[in-house]
Short mmCIF file of C-alpha atoms in Angstrom, two decimals:
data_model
loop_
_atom_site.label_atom_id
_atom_site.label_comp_id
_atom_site.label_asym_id
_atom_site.label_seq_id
_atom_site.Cartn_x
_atom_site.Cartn_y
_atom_site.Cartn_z
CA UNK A 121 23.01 51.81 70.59
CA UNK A 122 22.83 48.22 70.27
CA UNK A 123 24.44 46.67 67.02
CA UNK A 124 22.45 45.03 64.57
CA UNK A 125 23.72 41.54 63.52
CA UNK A 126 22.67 40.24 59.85
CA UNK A 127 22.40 36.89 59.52
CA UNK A 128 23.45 35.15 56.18
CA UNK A 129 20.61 32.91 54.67
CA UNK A 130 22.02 29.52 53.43
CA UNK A 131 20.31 27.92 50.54
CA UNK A 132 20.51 24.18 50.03
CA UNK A 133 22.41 23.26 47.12
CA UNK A 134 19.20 21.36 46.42
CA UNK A 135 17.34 24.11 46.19
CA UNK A 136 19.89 25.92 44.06
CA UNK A 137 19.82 23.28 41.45
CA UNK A 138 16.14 23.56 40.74
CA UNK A 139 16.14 27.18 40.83
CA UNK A 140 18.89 26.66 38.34
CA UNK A 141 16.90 24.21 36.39
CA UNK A 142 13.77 26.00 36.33
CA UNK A 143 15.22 29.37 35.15
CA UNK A 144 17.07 27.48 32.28
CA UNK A 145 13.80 25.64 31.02
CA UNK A 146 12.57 29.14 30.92
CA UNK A 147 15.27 30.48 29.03
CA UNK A 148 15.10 27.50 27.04
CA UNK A 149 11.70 27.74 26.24
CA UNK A 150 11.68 30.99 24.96
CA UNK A 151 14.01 30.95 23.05
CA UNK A 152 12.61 27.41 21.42
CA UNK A 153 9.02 29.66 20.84
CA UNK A 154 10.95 32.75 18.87
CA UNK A 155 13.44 30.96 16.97
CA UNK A 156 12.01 31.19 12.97
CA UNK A 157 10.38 27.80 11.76
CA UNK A 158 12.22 25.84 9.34
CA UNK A 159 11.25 24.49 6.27
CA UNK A 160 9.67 21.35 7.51
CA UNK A 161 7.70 23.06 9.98
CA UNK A 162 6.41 25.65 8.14
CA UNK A 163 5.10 22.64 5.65
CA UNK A 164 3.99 20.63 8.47
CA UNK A 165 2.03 24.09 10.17
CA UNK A 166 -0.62 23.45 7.77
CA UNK A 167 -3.44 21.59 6.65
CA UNK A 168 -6.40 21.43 3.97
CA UNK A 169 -9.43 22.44 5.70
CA UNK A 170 -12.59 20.81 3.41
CA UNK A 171 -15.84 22.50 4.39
CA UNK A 172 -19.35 21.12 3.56
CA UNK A 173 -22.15 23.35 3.68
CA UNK A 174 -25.74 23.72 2.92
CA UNK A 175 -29.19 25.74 4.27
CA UNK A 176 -32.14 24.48 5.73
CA UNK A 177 -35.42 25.62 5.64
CA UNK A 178 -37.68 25.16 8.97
CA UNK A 179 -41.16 25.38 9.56
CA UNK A 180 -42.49 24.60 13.03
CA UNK A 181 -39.09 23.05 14.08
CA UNK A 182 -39.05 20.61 11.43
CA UNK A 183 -36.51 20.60 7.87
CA UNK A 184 -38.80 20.50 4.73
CA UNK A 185 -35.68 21.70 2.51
CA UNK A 186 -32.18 22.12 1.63
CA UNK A 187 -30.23 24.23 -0.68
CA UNK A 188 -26.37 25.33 -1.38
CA UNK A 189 -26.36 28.70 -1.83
CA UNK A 190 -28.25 31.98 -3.36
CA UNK A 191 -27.47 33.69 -6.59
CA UNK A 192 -27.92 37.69 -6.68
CA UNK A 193 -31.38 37.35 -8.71
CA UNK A 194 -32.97 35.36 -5.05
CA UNK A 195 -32.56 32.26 -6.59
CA UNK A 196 -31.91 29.11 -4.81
CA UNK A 197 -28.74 26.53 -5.87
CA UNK A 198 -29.60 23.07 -5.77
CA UNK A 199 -32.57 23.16 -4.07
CA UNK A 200 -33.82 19.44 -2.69
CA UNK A 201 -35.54 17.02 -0.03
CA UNK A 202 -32.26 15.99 1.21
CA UNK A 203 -28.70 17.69 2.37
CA UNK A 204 -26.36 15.43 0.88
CA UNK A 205 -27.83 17.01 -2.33
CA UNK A 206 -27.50 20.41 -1.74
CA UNK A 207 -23.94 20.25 0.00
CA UNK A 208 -21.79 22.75 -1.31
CA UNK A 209 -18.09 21.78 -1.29
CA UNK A 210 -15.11 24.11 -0.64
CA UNK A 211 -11.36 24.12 0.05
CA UNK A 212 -9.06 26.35 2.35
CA UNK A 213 -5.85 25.92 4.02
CA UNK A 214 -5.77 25.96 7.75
CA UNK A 215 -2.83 26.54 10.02
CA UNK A 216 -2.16 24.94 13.68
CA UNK A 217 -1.38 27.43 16.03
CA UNK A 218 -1.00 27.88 19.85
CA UNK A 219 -3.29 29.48 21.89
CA UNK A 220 -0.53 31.44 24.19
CA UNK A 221 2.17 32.83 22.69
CA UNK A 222 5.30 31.45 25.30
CA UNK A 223 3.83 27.88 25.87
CA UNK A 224 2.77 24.81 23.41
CA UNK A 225 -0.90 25.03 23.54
CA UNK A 226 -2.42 24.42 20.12
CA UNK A 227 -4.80 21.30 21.65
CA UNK A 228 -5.69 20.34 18.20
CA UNK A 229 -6.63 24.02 17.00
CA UNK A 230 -6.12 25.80 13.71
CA UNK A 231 -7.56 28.60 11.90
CA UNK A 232 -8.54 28.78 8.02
CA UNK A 233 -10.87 30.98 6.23
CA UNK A 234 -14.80 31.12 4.91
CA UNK A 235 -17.85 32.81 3.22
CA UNK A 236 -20.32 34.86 5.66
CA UNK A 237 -23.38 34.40 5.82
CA UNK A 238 -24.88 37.76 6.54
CA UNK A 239 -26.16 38.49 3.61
CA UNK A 240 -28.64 35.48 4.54
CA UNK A 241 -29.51 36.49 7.84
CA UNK A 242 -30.96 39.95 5.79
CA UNK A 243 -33.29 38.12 3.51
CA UNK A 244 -37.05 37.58 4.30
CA UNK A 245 -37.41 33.68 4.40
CA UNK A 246 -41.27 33.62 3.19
CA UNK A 247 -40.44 36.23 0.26
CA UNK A 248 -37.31 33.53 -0.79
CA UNK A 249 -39.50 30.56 -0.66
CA UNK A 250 -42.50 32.11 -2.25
CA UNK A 251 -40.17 33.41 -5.27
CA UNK A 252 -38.51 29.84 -5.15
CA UNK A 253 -42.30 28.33 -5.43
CA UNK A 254 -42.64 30.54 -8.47
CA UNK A 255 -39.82 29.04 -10.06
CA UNK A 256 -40.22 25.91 -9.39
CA UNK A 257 -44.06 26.74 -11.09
CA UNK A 258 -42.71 27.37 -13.98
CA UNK A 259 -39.78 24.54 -14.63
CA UNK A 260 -43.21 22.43 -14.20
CA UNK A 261 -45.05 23.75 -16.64
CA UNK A 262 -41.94 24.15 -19.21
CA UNK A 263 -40.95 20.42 -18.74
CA UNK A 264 -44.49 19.12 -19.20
CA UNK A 265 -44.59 21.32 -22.13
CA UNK A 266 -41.64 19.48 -23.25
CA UNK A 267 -42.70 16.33 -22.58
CA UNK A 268 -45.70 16.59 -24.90
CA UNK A 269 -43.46 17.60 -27.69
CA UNK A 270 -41.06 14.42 -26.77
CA UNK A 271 -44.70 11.85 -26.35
CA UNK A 272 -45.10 13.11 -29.82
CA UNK A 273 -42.03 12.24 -31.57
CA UNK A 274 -42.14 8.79 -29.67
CA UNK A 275 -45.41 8.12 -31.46
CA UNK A 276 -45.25 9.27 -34.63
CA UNK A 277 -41.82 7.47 -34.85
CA UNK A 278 -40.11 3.73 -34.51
CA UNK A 279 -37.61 2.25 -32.93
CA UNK A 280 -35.43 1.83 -35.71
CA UNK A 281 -35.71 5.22 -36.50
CA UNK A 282 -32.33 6.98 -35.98
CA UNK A 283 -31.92 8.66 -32.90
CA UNK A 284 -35.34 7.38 -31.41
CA UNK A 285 -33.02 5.44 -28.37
CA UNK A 286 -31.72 8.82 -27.61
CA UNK A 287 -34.59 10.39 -27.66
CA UNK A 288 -36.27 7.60 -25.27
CA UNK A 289 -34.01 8.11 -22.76
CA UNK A 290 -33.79 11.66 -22.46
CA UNK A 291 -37.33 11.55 -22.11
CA UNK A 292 -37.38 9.06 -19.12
CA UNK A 293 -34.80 11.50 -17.59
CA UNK A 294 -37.31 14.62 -18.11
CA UNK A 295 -40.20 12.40 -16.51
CA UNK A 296 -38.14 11.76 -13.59
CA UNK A 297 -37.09 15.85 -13.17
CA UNK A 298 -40.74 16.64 -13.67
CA UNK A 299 -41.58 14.23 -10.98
CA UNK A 300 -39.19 15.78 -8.64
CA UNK A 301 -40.32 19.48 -9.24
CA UNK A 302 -44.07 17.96 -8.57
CA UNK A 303 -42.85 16.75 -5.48
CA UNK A 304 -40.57 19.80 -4.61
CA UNK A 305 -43.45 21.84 -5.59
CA UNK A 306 -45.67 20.51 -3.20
CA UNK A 307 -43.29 21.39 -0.03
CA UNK A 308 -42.76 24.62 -1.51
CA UNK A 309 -46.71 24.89 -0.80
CA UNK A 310 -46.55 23.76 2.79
CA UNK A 311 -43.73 26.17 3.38
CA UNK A 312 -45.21 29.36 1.81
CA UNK A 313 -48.78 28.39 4.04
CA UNK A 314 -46.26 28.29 7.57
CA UNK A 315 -46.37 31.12 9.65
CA UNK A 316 -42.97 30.81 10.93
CA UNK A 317 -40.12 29.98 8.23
CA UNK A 318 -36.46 29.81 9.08
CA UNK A 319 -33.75 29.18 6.97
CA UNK A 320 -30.56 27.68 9.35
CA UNK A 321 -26.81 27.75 7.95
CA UNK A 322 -25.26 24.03 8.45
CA UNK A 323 -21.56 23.40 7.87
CA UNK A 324 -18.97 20.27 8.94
CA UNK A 325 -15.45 20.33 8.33
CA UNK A 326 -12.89 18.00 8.51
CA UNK A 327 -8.98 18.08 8.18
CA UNK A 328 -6.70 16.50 5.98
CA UNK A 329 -3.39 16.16 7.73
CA UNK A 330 -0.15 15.12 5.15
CA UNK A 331 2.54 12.75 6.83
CA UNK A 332 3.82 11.81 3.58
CA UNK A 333 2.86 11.35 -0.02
CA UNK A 334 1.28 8.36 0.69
CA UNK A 335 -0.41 8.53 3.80
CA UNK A 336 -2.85 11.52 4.19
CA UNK A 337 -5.10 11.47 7.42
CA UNK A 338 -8.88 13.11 7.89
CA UNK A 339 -9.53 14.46 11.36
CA UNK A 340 -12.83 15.79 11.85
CA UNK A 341 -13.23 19.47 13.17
CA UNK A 342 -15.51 21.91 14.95
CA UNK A 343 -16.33 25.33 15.34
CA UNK A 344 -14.50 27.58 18.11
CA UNK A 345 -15.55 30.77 17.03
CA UNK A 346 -15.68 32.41 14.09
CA UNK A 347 -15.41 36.43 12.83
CA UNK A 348 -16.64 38.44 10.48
CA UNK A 349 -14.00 40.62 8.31
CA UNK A 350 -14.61 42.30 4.72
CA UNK A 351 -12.13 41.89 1.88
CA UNK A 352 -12.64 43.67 -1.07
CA UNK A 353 -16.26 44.85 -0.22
CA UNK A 354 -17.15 40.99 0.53
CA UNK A 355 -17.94 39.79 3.54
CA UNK A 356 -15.81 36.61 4.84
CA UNK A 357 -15.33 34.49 8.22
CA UNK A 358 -12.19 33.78 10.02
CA UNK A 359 -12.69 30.45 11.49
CA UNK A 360 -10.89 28.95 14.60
CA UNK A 361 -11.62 25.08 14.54
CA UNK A 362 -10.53 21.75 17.03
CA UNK A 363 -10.34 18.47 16.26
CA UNK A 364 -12.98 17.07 17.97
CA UNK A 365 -10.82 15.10 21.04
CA UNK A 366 -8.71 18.55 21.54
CA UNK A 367 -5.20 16.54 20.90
CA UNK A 368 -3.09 17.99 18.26
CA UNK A 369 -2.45 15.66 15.48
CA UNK A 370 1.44 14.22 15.13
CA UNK A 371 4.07 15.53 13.62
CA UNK A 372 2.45 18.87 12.67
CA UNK A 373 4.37 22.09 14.26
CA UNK A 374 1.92 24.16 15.57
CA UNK A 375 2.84 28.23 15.20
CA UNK A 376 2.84 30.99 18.09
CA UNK A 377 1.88 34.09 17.57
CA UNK A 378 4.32 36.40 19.19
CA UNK A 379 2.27 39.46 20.36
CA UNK A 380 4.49 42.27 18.53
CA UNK A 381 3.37 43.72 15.16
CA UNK A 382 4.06 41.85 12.42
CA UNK A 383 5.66 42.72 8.73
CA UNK A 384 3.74 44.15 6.53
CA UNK A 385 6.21 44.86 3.08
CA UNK A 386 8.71 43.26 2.02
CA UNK A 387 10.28 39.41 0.92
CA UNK A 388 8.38 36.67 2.51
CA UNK A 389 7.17 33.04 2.66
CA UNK A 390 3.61 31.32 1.68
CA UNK A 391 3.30 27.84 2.15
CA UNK A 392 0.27 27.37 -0.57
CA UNK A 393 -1.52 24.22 -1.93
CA UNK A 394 -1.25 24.24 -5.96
CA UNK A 395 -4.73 24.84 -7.30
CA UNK A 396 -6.73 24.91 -3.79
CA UNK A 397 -8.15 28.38 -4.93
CA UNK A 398 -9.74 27.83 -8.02
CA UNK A 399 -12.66 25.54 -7.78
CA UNK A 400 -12.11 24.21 -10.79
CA UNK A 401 -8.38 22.08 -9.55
CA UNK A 402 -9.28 22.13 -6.05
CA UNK A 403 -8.42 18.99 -4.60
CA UNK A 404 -7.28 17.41 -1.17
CA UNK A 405 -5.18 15.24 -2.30
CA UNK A 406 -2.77 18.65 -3.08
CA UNK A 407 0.96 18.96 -2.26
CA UNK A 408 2.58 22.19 -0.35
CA UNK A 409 5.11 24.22 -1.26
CA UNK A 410 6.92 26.89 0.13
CA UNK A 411 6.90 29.58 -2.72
CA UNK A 412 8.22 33.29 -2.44
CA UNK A 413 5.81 36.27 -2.28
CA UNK A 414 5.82 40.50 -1.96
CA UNK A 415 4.14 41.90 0.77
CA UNK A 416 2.93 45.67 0.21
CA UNK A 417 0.87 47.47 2.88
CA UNK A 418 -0.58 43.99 4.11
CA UNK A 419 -1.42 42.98 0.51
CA UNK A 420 0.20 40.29 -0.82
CA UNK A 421 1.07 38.57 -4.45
CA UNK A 422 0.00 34.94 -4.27
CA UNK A 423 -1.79 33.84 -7.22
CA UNK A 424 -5.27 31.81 -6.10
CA UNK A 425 -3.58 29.01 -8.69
CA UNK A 426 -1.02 28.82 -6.16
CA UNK A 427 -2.61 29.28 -2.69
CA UNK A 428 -6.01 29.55 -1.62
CA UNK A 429 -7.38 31.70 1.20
CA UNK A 430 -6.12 30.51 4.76
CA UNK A 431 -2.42 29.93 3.26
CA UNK A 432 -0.02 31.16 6.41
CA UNK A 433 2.78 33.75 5.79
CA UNK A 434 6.15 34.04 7.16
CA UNK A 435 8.99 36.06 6.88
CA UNK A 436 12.11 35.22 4.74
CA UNK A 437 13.68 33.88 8.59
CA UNK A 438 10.90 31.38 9.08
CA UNK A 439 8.92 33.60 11.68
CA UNK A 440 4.80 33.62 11.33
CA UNK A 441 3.13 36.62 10.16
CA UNK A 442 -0.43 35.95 9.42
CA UNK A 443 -2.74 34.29 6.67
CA UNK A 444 -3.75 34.76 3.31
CA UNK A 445 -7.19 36.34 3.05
CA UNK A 446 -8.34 37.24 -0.70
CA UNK A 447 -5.40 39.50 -1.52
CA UNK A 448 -4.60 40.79 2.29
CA UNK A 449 -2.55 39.28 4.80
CA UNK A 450 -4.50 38.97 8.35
CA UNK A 451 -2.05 39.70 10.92
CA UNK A 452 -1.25 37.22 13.68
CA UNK A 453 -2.59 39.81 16.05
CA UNK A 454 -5.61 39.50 14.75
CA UNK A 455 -5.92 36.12 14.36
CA UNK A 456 -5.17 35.88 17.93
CA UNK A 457 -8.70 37.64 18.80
CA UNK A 458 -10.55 34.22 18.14
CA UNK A 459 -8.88 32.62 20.99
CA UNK A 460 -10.44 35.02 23.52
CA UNK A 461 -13.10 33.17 24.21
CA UNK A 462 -14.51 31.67 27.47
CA UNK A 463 -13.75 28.07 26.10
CA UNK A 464 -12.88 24.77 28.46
CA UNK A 465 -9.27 23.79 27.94
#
């Protein structure tokens, strides 16, 4: 039997150097991806997300009206002619993070929080408009009724009668509303006659990055994809946006989300905006902080007068858990479902 004779396989030292070099950036970026955040990244992972929002309402293709929003009793918030007058204005926090978990590839993307809209997508449009008409029926006739009473006083009294100015001018004001109801009135017509009414949810958002105290930058945003979720028998969005030109924004530190479970009790992290959830101090012009907070089954302690929804969470080492959501913590597993989408890089 014939011998068999291995032959030894030389390598290039050339070739051993960037096997060497490869393997090392490897190493090196992992461990760059799980080591915790520090402070200044875990400020500079966020932003304030400012959404503007409003309804239209569509017959035959065309917008005959806006409004904000929909109270309980069917009634419609700042109903008008034009958007920029029913615009409803709200503040969240967002949070930059990477689309895989082991490479930088946040491409300008961050996810915050929002209001559903399902509960509009169940109402019947012509019932809405025809109650609106209603409504609007009736501020008509109460206003003129008004009016009289005011046309009254104006001529049964002088100008140097005390008060009369004031009483001048609020009248001018209720001539003017009156005129707008008339005129509101008669779209509400139109619209109740159409066969075909829809009412379309419209929404732009834009970004307002901190460098410094001084120098705070808007970056206008769009919509990825979005999810529906329920929090305390309410339903709510999670919201993946991008900057419109897909580059991520300087200086901000962009968080992975590692794909093991994250903690649910214990010590943690919040890096919340002072006021940004009550409507009432809401502001973009507002300063992070990174403030201690319990975790408890995925609930968490935040006060809305120190974080609003959105806020990210991290553990006590600096390593990303999720983000605030009413009082529950969505997990970064989670929030990783809204990049699984068929979307050009």
């Amino acid at each position: 039997m014939k011998s068999i004779k291995l032959r030894s396989i030389r390598i290039p030292n050339q070739w051993l150097i960037v096997l060497s070099a490869i393997v090392l950036a490897m190493v090196a970026l992992f461990v760059w991806k799980v080591w915790p955040a520090s402070d200044r990244q875990m400020l500079q992972s966020t932003a304030i997300v400012e959404c503007q929002s409003w309804y239209e309402v569509q017959t035959d293709g065309m917008v005959k009206m806006c409004f904000s929003d929909v109270g309980p009793d069917s009634v419609l918030h700042h109903p008008s002619l034009k958007w920029d007058s029913s615009k409803q204005t709200t503040f969240t926090t967002g949070v930059w993070l990477n689309r895989h978990s082991w490479i930088p590839s946040c491409k300008g993307r961050l996810v915050t929080t929002g209001i559903s809209n399902k509960m509009m997508d169940k109402m019947n449009g012509k019932l809405l408009m025809m109650h609106e008409n209603d409504l609007n029926q009736r501020r008509v006739n109460q206003i003129t009724s008004q009016l009289k009473e005011l046309d009254y006083y104006l001529h049964v009294h002088q100008v140097q009668d005390e008060g009369y100015n004031k009483v001048a001018d609020y009248t001018v004001k209720q001539r003017q509303k009156l005129a707008y109801c008339q005129s509101l009135g008669e779209v509400l017509d139109n619209i109740c006659q159409a066969k075909d009414i829809r009412i379309v949810h419209r929404s732009t958002y834009v970004a307002h990055v901190r460098y410094n105290k001084n120098n705070t930058v808007q970056i206008a945003c769009r919509v990825i994809n979005t999810r529906d979720v329920v929090e305390s028998g309410k339903d709510k969005l999670l919201i993946l946006l991008q900057v419109h030109d897909k580059k991520t924004p300087k200086d901000v530190s962009p968080q992975s989300m590692m794909p093991w479970s994250s903690a649910k009790k214990g010590d943690a992290l919040a890096v919340g905006y002072g006021g940004l959830g009550v409507v009432e101090f809401a502001s973009p012009s507002a300063t992070p902080s990174i403030l201690p907070v319990k975790l408890q089954n995925s609930m968490h302690s935040l006060p809305p007068v120190l974080g609003s929804d959105g806020t990210p969470i991290y553990s006590q080492r600096g390593r990303f858990i999720g983000i605030t959501l009413g009082s529950e913590v969505v997990s970064r597993t989670i929030l990783g479902d809204l990049f699984k989408i068929d979307d050009k890089e």
